[in-house]
Coordinates of C-alpha atoms in Angstrom, one line a residue:
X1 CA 194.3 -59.8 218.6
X2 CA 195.6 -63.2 217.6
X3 CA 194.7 -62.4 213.9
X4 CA 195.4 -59.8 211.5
X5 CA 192.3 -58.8 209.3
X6 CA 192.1 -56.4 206.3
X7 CA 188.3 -55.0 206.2
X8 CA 187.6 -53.1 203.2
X9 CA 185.5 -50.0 204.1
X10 CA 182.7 -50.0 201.1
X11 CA 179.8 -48.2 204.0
X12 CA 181.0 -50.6 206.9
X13 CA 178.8 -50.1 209.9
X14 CA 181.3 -49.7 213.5
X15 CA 179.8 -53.3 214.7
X16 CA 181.5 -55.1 212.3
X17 CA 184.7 -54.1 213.7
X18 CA 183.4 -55.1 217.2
X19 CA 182.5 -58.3 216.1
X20 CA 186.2 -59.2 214.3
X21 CA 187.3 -57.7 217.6
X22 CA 185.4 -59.9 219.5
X23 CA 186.9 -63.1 217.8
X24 CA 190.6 -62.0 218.9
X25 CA 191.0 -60.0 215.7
X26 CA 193.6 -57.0 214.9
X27 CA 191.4 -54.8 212.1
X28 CA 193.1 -52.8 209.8
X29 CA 190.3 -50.7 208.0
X30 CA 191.1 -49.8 204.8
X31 CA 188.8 -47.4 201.9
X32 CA 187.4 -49.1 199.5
X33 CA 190.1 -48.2 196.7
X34 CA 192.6 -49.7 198.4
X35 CA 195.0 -52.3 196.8
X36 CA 194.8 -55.3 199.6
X37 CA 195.5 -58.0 197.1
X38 CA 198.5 -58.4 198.4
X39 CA 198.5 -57.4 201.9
X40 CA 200.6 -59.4 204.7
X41 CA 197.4 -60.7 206.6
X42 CA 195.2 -63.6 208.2
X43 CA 192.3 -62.8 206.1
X44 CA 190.2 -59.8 204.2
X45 CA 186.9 -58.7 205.0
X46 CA 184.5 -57.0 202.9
X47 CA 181.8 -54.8 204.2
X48 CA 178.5 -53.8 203.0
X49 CA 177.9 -50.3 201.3
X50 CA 175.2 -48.5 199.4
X51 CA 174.8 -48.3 195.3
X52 CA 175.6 -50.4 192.3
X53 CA 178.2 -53.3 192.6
X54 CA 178.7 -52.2 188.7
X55 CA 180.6 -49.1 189.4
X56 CA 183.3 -51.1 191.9
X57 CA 186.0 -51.8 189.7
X58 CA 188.9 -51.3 191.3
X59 CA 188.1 -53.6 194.1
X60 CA 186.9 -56.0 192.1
X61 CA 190.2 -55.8 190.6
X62 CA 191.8 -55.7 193.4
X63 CA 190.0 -58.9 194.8
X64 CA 190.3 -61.1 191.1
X65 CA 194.0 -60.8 192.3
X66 CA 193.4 -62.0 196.3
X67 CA 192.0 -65.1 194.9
X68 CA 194.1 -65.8 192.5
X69 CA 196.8 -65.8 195.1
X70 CA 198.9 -69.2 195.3
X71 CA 197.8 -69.1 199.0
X72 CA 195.1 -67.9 199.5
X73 CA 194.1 -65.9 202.2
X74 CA 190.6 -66.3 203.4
X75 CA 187.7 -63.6 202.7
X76 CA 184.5 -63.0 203.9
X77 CA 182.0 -60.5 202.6
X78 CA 178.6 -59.3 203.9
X79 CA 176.1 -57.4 201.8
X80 CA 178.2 -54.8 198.9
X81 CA 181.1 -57.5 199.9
X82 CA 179.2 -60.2 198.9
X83 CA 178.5 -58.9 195.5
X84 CA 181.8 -57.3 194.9
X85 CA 183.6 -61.1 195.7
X86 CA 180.6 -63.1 193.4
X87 CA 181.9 -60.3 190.5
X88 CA 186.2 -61.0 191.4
X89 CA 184.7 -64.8 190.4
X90 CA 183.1 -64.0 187.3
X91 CA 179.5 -63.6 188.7
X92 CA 177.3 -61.4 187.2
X93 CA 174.6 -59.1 189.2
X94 CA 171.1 -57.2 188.7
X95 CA 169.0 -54.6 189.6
X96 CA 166.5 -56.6 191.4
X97 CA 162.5 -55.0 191.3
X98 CA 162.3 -54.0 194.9
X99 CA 165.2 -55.0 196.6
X100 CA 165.0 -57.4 199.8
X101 CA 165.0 -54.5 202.9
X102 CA 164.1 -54.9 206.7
X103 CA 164.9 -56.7 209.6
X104 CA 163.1 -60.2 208.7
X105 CA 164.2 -61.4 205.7
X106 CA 163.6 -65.8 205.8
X107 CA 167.0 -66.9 204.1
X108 CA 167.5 -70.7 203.8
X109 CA 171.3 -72.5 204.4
X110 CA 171.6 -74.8 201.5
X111 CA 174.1 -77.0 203.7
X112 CA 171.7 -77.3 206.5
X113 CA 167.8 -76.3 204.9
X114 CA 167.8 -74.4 208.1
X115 CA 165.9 -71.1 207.3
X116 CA 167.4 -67.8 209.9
X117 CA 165.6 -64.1 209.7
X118 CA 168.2 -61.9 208.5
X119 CA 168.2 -58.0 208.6
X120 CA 169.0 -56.5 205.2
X121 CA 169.0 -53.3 202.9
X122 CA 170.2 -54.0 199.2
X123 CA 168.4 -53.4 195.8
X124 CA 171.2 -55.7 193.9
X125 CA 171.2 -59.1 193.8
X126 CA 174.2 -62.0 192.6
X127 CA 173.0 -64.0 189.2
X128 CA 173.6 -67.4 190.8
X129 CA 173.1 -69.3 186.9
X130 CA 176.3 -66.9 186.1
X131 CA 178.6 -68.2 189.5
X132 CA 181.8 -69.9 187.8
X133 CA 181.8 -74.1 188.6
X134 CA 184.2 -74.1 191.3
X135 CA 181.9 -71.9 193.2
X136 CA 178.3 -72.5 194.9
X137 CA 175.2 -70.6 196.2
X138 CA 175.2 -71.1 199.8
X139 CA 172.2 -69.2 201.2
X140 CA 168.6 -68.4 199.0
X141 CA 166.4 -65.8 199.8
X142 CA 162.7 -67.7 201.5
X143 CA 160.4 -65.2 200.0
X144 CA 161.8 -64.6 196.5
X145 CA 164.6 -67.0 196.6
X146 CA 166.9 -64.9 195.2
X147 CA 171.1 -66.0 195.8
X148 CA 171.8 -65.1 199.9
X149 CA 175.2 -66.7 199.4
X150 CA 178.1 -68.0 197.8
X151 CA 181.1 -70.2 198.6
X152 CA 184.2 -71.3 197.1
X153 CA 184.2 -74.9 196.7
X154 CA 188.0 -75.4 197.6
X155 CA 189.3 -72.1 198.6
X156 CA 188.5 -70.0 201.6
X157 CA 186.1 -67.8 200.2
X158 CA 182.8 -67.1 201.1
X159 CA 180.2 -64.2 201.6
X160 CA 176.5 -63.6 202.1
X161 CA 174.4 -60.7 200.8
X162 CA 172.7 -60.2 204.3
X163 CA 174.0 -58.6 207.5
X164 CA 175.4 -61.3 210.4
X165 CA 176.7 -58.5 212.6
X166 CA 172.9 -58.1 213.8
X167 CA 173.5 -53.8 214.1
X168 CA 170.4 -53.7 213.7
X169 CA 168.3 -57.0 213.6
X170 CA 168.2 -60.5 214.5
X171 CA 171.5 -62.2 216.0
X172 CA 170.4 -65.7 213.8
X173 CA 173.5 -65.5 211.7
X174 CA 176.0 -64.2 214.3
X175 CA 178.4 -67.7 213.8
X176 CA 179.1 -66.8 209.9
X177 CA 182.4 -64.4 212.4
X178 CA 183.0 -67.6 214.2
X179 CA 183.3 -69.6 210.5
X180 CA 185.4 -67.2 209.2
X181 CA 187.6 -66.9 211.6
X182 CA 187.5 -70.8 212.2
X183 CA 188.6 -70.6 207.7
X184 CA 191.8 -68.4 209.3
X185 CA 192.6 -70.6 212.1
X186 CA 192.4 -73.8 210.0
X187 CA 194.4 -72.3 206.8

């Protein structure tokens, strides 16, 4: 493919790497413990896993030093990535009650107040009040409106907690690929 794509392997499900595929991609998976931070690539993806965001340090770690890059590369994480980049930013996160699980979730886009029925499976959650200035929520949860989303306000960053690849579920958030790959193209 056209571009070269680190995808950190924190429980990555095989359509993900069909979809990156799909956008003319080259993916180089990597485990979750490895150091990418300063990896000779287009742009970093980070996948969704099981568990507590809590006990990911070392990519955390690894990630506070991607963005802090003088260039920075752009990232896009889904689910365990999501919470893993919001922490790299000085986000905290939280056990949530219940968790947000199924194939219907209602998340609303802050940019657009379009609402799109999400599939997801986490029990964590990003503390938006705790999301450093230079950051902002980009999706909310419809039904408990708890954070569905975060983006960098000048950097190439950006993540949800749901899962666009649609293995399974709705399609409704399919084009978050197409942005990130459009945040490669234009960098």
């Amino acid at each position: 493919g056209k571009y070269k794509i680190i995808a950190l392997d924190c429980g990555m499900k095989f359509n993900i790497i069909r979809c990156l595929a799909k956008a003319n991609a080259t993916v180089k998976v990597v485990p979750w413990d490895y150091d990418f931070s300063e990896e000779d690539c287009d742009g970093i993806f980070l996948s969704n896993g099981p568990g507590d965001p809590e006990l990911m340090s070392i990519p955390v770690n690894n990630l506070k030093k991607a963005i802090a890059r003088e260039n920075p590369i752009p990232i896009f994480g889904i689910c365990m990535g999501h919470q893993l980049l919001a922490m790299a930013a000085g986000a905290k996160t939280y056990k949530m009650k219940f968790g947000n699980r199924g194939m219907n979730q209602p998340v609303i886009d802050m940019r657009t107040n379009r609402c799109y029925i999400t599939p997801q499976n986490h029990g964590y959650a990003v503390d938006v009040d705790t999301l450093p200035e230079d950051w902002c929520p980009l999706f909310y949860n419809g039904n408990d409106y708890s954070n569905e989303g975060i983006s960098h306000k000048s950097k190439p960053f950006f993540s949800v907690q749901f899962h666009p690849e649609a293995m399974g579920g709705p399609p409704d958030t399919y084009f978050l690929f197409d942005e990130f790959i459009n945040r490669i193209a234009n960098k």
